[in-house]
CSV table of C-alpha atoms in Angstrom, one decimal:
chain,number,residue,atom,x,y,z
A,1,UNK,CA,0.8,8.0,22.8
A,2,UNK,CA,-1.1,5.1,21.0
A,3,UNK,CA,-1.0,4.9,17.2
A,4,UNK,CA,-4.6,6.0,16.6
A,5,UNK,CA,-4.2,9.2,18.9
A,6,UNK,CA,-1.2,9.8,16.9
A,7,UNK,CA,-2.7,9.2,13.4
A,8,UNK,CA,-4.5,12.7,13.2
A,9,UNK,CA,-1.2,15.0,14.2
A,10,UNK,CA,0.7,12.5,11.3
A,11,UNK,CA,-1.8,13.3,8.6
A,12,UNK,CA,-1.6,16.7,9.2
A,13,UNK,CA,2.1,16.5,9.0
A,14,UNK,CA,2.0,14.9,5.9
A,15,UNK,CA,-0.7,17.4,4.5
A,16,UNK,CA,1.1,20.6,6.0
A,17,UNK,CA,4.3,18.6,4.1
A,18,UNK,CA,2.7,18.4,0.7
A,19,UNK,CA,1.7,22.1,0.4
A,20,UNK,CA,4.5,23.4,2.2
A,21,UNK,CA,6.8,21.3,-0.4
A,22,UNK,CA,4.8,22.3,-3.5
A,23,UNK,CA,5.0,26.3,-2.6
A,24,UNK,CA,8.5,26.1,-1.8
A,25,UNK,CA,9.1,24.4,-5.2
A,26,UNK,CA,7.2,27.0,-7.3
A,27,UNK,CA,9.0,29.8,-5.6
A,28,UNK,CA,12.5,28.3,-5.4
A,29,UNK,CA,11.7,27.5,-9.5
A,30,UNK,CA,11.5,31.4,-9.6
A,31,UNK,CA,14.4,32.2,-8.0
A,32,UNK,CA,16.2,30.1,-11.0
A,33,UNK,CA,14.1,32.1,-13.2
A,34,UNK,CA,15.5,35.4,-11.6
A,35,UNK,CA,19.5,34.3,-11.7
A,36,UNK,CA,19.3,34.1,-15.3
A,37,UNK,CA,21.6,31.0,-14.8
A,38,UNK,CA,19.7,27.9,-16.4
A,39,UNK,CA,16.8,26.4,-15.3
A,40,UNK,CA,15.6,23.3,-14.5
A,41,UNK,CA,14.8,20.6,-17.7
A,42,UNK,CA,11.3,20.8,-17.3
A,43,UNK,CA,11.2,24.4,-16.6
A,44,UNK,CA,13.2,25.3,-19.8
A,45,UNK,CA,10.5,24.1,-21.8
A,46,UNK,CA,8.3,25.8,-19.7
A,47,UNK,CA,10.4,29.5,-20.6
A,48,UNK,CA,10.3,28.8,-23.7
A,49,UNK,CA,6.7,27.9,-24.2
A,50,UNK,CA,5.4,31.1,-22.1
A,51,UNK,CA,7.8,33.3,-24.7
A,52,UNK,CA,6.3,31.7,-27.3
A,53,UNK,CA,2.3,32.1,-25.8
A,54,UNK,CA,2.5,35.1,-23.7
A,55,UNK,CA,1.3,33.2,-21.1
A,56,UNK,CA,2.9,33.4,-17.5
A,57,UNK,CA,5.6,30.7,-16.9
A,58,UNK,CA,3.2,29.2,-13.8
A,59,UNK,CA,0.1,29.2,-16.2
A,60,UNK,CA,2.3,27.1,-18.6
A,61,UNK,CA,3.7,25.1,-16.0
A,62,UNK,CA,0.0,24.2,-14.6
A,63,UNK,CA,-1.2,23.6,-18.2
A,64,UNK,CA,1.7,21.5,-19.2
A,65,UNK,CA,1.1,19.2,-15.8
A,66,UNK,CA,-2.4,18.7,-16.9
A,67,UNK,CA,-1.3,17.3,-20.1
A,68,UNK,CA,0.8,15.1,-18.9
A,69,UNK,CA,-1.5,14.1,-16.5
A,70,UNK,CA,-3.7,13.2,-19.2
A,71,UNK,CA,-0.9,10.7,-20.7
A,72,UNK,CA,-1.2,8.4,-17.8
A,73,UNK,CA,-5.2,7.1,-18.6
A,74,UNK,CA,-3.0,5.0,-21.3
A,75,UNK,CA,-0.4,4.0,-19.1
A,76,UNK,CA,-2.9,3.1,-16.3
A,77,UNK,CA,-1.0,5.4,-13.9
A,78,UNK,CA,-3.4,6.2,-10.6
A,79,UNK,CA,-2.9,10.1,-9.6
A,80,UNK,CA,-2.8,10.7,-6.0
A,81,UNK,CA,-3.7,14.0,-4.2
A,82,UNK,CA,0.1,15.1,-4.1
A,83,UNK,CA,-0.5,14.5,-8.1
A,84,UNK,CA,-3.5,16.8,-8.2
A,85,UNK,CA,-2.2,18.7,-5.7
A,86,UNK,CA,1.2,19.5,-7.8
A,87,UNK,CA,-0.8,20.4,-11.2
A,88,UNK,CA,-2.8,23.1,-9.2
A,89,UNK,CA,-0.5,24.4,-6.5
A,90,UNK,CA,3.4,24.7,-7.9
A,91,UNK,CA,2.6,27.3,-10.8
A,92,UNK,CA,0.6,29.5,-8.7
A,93,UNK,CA,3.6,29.6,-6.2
A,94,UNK,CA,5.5,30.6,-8.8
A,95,UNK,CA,3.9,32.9,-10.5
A,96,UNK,CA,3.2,34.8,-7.1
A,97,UNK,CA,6.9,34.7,-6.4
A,98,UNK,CA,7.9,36.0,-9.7
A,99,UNK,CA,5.3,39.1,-9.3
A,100,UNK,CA,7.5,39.9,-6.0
A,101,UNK,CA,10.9,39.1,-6.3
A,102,UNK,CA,13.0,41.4,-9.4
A,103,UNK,CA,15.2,40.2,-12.0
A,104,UNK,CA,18.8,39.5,-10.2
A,105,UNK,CA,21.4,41.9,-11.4
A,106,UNK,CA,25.4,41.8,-10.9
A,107,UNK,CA,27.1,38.6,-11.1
A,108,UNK,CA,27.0,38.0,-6.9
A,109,UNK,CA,23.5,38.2,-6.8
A,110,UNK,CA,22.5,36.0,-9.4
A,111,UNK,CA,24.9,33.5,-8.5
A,112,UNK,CA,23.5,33.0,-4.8
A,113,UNK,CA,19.7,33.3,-6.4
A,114,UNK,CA,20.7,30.2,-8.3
A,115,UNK,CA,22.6,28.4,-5.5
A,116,UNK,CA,19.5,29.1,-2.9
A,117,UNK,CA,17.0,27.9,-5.9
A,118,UNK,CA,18.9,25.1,-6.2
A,119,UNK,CA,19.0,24.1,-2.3
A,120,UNK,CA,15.6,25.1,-2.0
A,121,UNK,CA,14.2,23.1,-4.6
A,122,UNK,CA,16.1,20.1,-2.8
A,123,UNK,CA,14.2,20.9,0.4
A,124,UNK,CA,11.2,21.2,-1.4
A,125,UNK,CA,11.5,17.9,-3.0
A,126,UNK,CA,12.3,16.2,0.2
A,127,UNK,CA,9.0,17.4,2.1
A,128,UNK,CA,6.9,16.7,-1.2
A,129,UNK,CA,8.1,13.1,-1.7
A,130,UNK,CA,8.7,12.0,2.0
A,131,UNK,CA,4.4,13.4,2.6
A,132,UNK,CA,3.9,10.2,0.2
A,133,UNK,CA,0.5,11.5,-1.7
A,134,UNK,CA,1.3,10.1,-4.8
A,135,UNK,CA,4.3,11.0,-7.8
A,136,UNK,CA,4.5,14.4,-9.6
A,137,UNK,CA,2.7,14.0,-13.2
A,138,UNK,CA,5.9,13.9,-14.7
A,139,UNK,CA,7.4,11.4,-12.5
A,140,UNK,CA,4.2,9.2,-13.1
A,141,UNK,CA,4.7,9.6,-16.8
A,142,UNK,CA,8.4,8.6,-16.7
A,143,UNK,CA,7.1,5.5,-14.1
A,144,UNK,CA,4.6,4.6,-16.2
A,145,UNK,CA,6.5,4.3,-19.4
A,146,UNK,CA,9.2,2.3,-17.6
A,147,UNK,CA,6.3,-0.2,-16.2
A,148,UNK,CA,4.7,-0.4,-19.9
A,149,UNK,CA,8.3,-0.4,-22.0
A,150,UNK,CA,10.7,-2.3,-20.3
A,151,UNK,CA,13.1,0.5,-20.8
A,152,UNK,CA,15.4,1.4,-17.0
A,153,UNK,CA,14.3,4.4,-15.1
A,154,UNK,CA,17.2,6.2,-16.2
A,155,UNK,CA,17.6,6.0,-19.9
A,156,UNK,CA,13.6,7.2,-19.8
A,157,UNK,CA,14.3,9.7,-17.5
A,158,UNK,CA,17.2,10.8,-19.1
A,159,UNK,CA,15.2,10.5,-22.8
A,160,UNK,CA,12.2,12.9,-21.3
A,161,UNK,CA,14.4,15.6,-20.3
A,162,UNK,CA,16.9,15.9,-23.0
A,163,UNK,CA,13.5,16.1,-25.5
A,164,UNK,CA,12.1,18.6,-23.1
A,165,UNK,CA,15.7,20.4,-22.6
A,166,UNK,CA,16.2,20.6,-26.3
A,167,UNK,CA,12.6,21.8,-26.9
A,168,UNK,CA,12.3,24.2,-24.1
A,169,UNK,CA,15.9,25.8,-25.8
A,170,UNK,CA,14.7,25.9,-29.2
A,171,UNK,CA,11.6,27.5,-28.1
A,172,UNK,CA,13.8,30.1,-25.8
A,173,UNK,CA,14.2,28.7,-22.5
A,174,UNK,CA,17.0,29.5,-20.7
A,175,UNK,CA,19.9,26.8,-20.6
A,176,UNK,CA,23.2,27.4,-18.5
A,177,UNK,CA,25.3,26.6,-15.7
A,178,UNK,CA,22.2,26.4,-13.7
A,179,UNK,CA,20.6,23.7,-15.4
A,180,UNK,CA,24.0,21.5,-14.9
A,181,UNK,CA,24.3,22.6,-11.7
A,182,UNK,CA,20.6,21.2,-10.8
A,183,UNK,CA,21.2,18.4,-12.9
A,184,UNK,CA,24.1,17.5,-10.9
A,185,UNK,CA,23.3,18.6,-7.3
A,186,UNK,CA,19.1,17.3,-7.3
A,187,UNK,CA,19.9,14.3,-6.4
A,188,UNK,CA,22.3,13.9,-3.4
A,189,UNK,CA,19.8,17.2,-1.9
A,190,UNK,CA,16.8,15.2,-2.1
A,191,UNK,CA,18.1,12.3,-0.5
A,192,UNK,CA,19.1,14.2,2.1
A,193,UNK,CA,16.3,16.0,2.5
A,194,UNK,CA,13.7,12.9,2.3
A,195,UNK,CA,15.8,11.7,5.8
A,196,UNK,CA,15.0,15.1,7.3
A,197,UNK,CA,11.8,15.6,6.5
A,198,UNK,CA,10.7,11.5,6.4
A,199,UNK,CA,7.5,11.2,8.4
A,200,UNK,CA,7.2,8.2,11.1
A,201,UNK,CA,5.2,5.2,9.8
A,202,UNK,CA,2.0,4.4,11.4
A,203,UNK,CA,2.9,1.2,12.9
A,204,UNK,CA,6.4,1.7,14.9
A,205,UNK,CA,6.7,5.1,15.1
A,206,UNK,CA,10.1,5.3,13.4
A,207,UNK,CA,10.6,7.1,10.1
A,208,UNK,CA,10.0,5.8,7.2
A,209,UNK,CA,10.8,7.5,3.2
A,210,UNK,CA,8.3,6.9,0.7
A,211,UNK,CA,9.7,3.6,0.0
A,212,UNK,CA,11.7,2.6,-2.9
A,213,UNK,CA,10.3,5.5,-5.5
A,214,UNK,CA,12.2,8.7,-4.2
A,215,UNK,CA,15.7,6.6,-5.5
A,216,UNK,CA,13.9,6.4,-8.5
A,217,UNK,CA,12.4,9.6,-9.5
A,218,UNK,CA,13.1,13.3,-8.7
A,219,UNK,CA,10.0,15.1,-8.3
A,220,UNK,CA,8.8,17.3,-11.2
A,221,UNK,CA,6.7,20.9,-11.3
């Protein structure tokens, strides 16, 4: 099959990839909700902030992206659709699987809710960075204030989500062996998950993982 027969079924790939990945984030984000556990950083603040509003966790979640999406007309950041995409799509998902799957209860059962959050969130990462439309809003911000400060990927990573961590815990997230858990285990589970999932380039046909970034930055909700 030539390339330019082949470049429709790839697009739709990527596409079914990026909204596949985005619903399988929100809900695998709910299942962390559910276990009671810990969450993960940016979702703590997100807890807490729905406590303190009222508002649903996915309403926050979806509010809170557009925000930050805001922050990167200073940092001359360029949104993509998997950045627009991610502001509308990952807090409904939740939100619709919070209305449908019940508080976990018994030790057993919130233990594998967190383990299959965690997994799932790895796989979800995977086919949302390896469709390559474009960073999370939060991953943008963190680029874009490495690009403008000098400062390494890590320390600003590692900066955002200890403010948003402490925040979210103050404001009555929940903060436990989950969180260290994700923390821990995001990482190694995207990575492999961006090889499973990683779409062949245009030109060769072999497979190809949203170069360089994805070593760089953990997608976001």
């Amino acid at each position: 099959m030539s390339s330019h027969s082949s470049r429709p079924g790839r697009l739709a790939r990527r596409l079914f990839q990026l909204y596949a990945g985005l619903a399988l984030y929100g809900a695998s984000s709910a299942l962390l909700v559910r276990s009671g556990l810990g969450l993960e950083p940016w979702n703590v603040l997100h807890q807490g902030l729905s406590e303190r509003t009222g508002l649903s966790m996915g309403l926050v979640l979806t509010i809170v992206g557009a925000t930050v999406l805001l922050l990167w007309i200073p940092l001359r950041q360029r949104p993509g659709l998997g950045t627009v995409s991610n502001v509308l799509v990952i807090g409904a998902a939740m939100d619709a699987t919070l209305a449908v799957v019940p508080d976990a209860h018994g030790l057993p059962a919130r233990v594998a809710f967190m383990v299959a959050g965690i997994v799932l969130n790895g796989a979800a990462t995977g086919l949302y960075i390896a469709a390559r439309f474009g960073p999370g809003p939060r991953d943008g911000l963190m680029t874009g204030l490495h690009q403008r400060t000098g400062v390494s990927i890590r320390l600003v990573r590692t900066a955002i989500e200890i403010t948003v961590v402490a925040t979210g815990f103050v404001l009555g997230g929940t903060v436990g062996v989950g969180t260290l858990l994700y923390a821990v285990a995001i990482g190694p589970l995207a990575q492999l998950f961006l090889r499973v999932f990683a779409v062949p380039s245009a030109s060769d046909g072999s497979t190809v993982v949203a170069t360089g970034q994805p070593r760089r930055a953990i997608l976001r909700p």
